[in-house]
Short mmCIF file of C-alpha atoms and ligand atoms in Angstrom, two decimals:
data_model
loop_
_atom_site.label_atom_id
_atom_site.label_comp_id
_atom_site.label_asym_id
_atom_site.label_seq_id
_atom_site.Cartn_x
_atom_site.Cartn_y
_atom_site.Cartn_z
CA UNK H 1 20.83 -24.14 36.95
CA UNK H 2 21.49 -27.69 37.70
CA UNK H 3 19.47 -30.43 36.44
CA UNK H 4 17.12 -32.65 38.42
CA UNK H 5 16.09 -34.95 36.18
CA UNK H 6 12.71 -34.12 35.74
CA UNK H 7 10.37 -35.12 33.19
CA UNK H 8 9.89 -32.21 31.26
CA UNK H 9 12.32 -28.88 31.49
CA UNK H 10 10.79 -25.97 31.57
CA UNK H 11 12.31 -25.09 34.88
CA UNK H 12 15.84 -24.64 34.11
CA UNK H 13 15.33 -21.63 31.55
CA UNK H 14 17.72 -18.85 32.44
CA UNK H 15 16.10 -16.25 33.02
CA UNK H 16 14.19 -16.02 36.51
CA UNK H 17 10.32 -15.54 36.11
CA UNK H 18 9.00 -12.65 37.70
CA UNK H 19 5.09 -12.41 38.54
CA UNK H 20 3.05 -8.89 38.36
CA UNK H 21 0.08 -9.30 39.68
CA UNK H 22 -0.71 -4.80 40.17
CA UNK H 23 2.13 -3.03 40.74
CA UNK H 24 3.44 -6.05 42.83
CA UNK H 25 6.42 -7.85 41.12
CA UNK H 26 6.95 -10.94 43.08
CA UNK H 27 10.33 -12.00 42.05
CA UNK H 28 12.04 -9.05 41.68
CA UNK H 29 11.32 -7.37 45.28
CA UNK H 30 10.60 -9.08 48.77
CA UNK H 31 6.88 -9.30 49.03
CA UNK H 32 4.01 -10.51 51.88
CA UNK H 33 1.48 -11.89 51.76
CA UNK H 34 -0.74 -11.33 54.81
CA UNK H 35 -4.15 -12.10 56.16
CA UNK H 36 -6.08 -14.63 58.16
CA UNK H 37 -6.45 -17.92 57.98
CA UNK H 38 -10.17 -17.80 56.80
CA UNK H 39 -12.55 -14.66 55.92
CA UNK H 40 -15.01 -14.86 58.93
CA UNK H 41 -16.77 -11.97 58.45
CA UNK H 42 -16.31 -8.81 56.74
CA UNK H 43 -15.54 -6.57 59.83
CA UNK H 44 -12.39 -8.49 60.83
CA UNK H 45 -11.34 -9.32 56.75
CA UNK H 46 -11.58 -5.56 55.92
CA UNK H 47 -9.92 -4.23 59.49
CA UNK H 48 -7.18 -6.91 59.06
CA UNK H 49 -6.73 -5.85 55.25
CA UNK H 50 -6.17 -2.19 56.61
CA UNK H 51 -3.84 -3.02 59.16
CA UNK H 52 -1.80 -5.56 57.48
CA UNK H 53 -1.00 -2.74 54.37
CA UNK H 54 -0.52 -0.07 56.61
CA UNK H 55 2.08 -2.57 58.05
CA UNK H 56 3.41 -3.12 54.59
CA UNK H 57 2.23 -6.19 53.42
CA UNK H 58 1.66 -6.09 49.75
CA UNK H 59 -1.02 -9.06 49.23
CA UNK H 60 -4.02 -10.04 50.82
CA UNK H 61 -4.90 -13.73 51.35
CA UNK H 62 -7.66 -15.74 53.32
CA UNK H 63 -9.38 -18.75 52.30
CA UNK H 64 -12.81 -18.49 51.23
CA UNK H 65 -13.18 -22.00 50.40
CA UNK H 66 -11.43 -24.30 53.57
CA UNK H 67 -9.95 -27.67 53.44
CA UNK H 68 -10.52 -28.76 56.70
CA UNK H 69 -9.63 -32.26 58.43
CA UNK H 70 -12.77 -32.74 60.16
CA UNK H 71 -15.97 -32.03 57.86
CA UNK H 72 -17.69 -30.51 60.96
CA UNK H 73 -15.00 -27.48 61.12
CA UNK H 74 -15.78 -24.18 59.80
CA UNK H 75 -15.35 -24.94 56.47
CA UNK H 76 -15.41 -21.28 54.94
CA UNK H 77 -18.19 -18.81 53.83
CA UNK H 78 -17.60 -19.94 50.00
CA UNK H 79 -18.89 -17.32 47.52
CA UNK H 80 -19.63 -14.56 50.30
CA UNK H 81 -16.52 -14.79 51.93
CA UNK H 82 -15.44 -14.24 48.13
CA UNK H 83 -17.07 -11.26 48.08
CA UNK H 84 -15.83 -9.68 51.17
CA UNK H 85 -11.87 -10.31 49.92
CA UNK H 86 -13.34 -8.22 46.94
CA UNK H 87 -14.97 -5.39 48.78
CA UNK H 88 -11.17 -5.78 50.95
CA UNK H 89 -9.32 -5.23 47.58
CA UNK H 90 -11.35 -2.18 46.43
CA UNK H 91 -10.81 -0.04 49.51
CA UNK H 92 -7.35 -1.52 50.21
CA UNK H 93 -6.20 -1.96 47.02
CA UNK H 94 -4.65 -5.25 47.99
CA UNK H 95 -4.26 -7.83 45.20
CA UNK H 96 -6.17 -11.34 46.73
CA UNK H 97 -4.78 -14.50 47.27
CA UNK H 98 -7.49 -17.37 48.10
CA UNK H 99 -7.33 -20.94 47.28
CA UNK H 100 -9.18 -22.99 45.32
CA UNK H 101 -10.04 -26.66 46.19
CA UNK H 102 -12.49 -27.79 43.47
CA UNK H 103 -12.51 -27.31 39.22
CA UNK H 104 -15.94 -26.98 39.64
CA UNK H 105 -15.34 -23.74 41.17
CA UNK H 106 -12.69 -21.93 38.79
CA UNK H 107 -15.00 -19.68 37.28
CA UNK H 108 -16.57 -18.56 40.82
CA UNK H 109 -12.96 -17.98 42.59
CA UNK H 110 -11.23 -16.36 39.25
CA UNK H 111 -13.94 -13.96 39.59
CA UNK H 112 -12.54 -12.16 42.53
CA UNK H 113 -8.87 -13.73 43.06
CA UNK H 114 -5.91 -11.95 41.61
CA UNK H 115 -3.43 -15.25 42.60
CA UNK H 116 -5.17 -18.79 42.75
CA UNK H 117 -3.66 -20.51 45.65
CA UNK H 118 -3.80 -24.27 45.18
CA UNK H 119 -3.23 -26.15 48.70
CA UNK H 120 -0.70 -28.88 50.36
CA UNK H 121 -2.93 -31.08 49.87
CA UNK H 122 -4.33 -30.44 46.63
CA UNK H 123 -0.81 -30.23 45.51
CA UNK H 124 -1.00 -33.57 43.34
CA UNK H 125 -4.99 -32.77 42.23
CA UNK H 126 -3.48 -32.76 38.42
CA UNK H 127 -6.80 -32.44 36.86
CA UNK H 128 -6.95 -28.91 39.22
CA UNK H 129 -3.41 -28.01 38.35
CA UNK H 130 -4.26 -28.83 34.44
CA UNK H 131 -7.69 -26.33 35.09
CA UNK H 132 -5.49 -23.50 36.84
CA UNK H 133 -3.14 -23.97 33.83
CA UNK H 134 -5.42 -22.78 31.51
CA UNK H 135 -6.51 -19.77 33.82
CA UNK H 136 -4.98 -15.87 32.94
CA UNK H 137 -4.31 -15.93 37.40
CA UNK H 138 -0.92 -16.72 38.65
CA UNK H 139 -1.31 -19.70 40.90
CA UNK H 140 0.23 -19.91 44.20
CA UNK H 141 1.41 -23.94 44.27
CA UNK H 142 1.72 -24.70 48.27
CA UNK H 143 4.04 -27.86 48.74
CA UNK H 144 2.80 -31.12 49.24
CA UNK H 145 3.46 -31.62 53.16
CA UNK H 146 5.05 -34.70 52.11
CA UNK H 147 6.45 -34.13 48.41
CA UNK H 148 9.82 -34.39 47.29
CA UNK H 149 11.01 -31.15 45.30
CA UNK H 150 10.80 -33.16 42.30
CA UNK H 151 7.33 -34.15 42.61
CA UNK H 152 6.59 -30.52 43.77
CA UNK H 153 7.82 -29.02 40.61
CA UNK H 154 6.69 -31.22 38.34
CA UNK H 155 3.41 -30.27 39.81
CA UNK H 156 4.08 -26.73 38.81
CA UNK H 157 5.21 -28.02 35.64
CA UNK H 158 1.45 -29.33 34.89
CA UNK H 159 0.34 -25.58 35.56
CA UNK H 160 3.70 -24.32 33.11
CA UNK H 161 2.38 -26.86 29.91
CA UNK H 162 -1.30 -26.37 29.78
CA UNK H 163 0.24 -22.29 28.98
CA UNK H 164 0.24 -20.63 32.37
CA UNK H 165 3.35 -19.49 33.19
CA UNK H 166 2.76 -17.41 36.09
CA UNK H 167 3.53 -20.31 39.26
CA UNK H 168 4.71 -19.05 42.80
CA UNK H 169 6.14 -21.66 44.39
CA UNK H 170 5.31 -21.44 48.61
CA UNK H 171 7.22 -23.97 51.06
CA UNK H 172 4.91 -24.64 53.76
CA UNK H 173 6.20 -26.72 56.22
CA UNK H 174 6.82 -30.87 55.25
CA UNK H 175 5.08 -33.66 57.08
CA UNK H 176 8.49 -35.48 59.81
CA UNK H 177 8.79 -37.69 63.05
CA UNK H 178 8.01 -34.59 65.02
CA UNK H 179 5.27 -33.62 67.08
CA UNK H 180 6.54 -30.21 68.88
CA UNK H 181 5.48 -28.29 65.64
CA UNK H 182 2.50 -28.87 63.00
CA UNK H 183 4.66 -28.94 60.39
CA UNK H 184 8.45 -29.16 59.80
CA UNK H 185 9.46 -25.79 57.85
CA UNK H 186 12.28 -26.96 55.31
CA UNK H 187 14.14 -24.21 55.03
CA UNK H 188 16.58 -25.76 52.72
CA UNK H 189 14.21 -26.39 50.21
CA UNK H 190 14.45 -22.23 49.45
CA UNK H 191 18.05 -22.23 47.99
CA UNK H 192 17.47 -25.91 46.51
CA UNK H 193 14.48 -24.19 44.72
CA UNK H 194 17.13 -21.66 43.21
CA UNK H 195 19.04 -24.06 42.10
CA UNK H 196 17.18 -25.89 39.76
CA UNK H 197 13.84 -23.74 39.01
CA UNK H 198 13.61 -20.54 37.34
CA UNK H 199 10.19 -19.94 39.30
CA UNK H 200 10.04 -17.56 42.52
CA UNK H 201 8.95 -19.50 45.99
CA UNK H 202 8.08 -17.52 49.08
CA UNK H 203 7.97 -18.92 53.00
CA UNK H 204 4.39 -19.88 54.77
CA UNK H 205 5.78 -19.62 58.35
CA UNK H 206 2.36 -19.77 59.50
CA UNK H 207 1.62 -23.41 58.69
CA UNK H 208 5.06 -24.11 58.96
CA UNK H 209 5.58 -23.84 61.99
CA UNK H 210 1.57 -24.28 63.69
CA UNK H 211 2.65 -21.50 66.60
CA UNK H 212 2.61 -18.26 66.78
CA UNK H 213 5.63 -17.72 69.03
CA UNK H 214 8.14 -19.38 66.27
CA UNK H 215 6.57 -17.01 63.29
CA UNK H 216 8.94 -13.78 63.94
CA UNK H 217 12.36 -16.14 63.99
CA UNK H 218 11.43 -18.62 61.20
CA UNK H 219 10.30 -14.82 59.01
CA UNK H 220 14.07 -13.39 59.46
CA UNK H 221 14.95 -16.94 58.79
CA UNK H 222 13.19 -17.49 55.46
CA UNK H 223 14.58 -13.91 54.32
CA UNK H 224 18.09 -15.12 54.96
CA UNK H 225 17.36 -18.63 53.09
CA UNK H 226 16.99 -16.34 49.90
CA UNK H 227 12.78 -16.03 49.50
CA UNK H 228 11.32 -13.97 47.37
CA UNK H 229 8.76 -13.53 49.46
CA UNK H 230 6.31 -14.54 52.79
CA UNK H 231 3.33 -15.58 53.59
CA UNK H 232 1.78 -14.39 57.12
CA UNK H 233 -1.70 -15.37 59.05
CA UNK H 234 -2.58 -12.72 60.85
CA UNK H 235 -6.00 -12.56 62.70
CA UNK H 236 -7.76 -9.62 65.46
CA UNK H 237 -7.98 -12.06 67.87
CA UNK H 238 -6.35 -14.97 67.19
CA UNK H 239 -7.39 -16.94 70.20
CA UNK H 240 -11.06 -16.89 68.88
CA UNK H 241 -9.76 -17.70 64.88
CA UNK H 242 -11.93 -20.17 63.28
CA UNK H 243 -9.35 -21.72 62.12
CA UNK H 244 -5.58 -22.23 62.91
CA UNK H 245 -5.52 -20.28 66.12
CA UNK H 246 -2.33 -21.25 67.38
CA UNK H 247 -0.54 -19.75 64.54
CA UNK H 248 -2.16 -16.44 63.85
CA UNK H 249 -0.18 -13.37 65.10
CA UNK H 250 -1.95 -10.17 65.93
CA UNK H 251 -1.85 -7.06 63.47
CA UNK H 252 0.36 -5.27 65.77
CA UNK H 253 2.69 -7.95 65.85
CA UNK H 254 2.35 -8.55 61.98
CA UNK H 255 3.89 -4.36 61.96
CA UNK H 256 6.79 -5.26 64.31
CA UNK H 257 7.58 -8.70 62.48
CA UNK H 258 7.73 -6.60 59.64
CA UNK H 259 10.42 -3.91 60.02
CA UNK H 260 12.50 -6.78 61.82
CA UNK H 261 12.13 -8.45 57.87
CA UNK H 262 13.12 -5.37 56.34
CA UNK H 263 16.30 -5.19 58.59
CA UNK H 264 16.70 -8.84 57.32
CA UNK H 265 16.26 -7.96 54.07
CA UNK H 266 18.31 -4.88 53.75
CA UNK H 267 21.62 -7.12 55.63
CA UNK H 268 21.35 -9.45 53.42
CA UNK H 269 21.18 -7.05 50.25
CA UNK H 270 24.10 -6.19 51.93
CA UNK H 271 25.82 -9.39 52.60
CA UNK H 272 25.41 -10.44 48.54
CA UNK H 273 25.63 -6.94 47.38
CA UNK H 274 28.65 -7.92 45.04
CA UNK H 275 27.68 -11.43 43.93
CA UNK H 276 24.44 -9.87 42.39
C1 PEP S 1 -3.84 -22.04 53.80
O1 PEP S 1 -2.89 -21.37 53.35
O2 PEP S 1 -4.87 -21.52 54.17
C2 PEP S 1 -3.72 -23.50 53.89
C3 PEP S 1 -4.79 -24.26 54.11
O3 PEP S 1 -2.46 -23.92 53.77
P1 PEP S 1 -1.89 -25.39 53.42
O4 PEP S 1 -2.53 -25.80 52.15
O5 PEP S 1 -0.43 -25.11 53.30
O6 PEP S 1 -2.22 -26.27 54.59
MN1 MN S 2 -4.51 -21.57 57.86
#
């Protein structure tokens, strides 16, 4: 693996880490994540975790605990929305992904995650990234949406040298001159990842993009950048979401998106079959 220059090296170890969290082994087979943006209730979090494994998703995630821009937002239902992601998981079986925004809250969230997603912008929090470091969760570390990949993995490197090893990295769109999209996805990133980290990094579409109609393209796209994996918000109604509406797909189009990616994935097996 080549060398970026950064501070410490812990990325360019040869052997490529792969993260179990269940039977899941993220890293070594495609996996998505899906779920809403937020856990409004626990009708729609339970019916959505139903739907989006019977579609094949492997992970469930929604945000308990919000970062919102405007303080008068929804801004999550905290340690109850917590608890409905649990009661999701034990019918389901679905590991949970949820992020957490505050140390303070590390004993609440580890509770009932299985993957501790740390946000864009809570990318560069280093006293949360040394806290999640000394967790037993992986962490899910969601680029900065205006970090260079140097200063992205030597954010995962904080998590790497307090002892925790297990870091997905998740490309979710960068901060650029355009207004058409939230976000700009940077798909190049993926295969730059590859080339100087050991660690996996899966695809947030969903805030990459900011609309729903350019989720199903920039999926396929992601699987052909080399991904180990996606990340999908996918709501009952999207229209009424709490929370990023525009971007939320319906369950039934979460289960069409889906065998589309496993088409992906099985041409490109097929494409790379004898450089493997
Ligand atoms: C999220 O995944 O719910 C989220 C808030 O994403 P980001 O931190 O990438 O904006
Ligand atoms: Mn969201």
């Amino acid at each position: 693996m080549k060398n970026l220059k950064l501070s410490v090296l812990s990325h360019t170890q040869n052997k490529r880490t792969v993260i179990r969290v269940g039977d899941v082994r993220l890293g070594e087979e495609f996996v998505i994540i899906a779920g809403p943006c937020a856990v409004e209730n626990e009708e729609q979090t339970l019916e959505t975790a139903r739907q989006v494994k019977a579609a094949g998703a492997r992970m469930l995630r929604g945000g308990a605990f919000k970062p919102r821009t405007s303080p008068y937002s929804f801004q999550g239902l905290g340690r109850d929305g917590l608890k409905i992601l649990a009661r999701a998981r034990e019918e389901t079986g679905l590991p949970i992904v949820t992020e957490i925004m505050d140390t303070r809250h590390i004993s609440l969230v580890s509770e009932y995650a299985d993957v501790l997603q740390v946000g864009s912008r809570n990318m560069q929090n280093f006293t949360l990234l040394k806290e999640v470091g000394r967790s037993d969760k992986p962490v899910l570390l969601k680029r900065g949406m205006n970090a260079t990949l140097a200063e992205w993995l030597n954010c995962a490197e904080y998590v790497l040298s307090e002892g925790n090893p297990r870091v997905i990295l998740c490309e979710r769109g960068i901060r650029t001159f355009e207004t058409y999209t939230r976000n700009t996805l940077d798909l190049s990133i993926i295969p730059a990842v590859k080339e100087v980290s050991h660690l996996p990094v899966i695809v947030d579409p969903s805030h990459g993009t900011g609309r729903s109609t350019l989720i199903e393209r920039m999926s396929l796209a992601a699987v052909a950048s080399g991904a180990d994996g996606l990340m999908i918000e996918v709501h009952q109604t999207p229209h009424k979401a709490l929370s990023d509406r525009y971007q939320q797909i319906s369950p039934d189009a979460f289960s069409l998106l889906v065998r589309k990616i496993n088409r992906m994935k099985s041409a490109m097996d097929d494409i790379y079959r004898d450089e493997s």
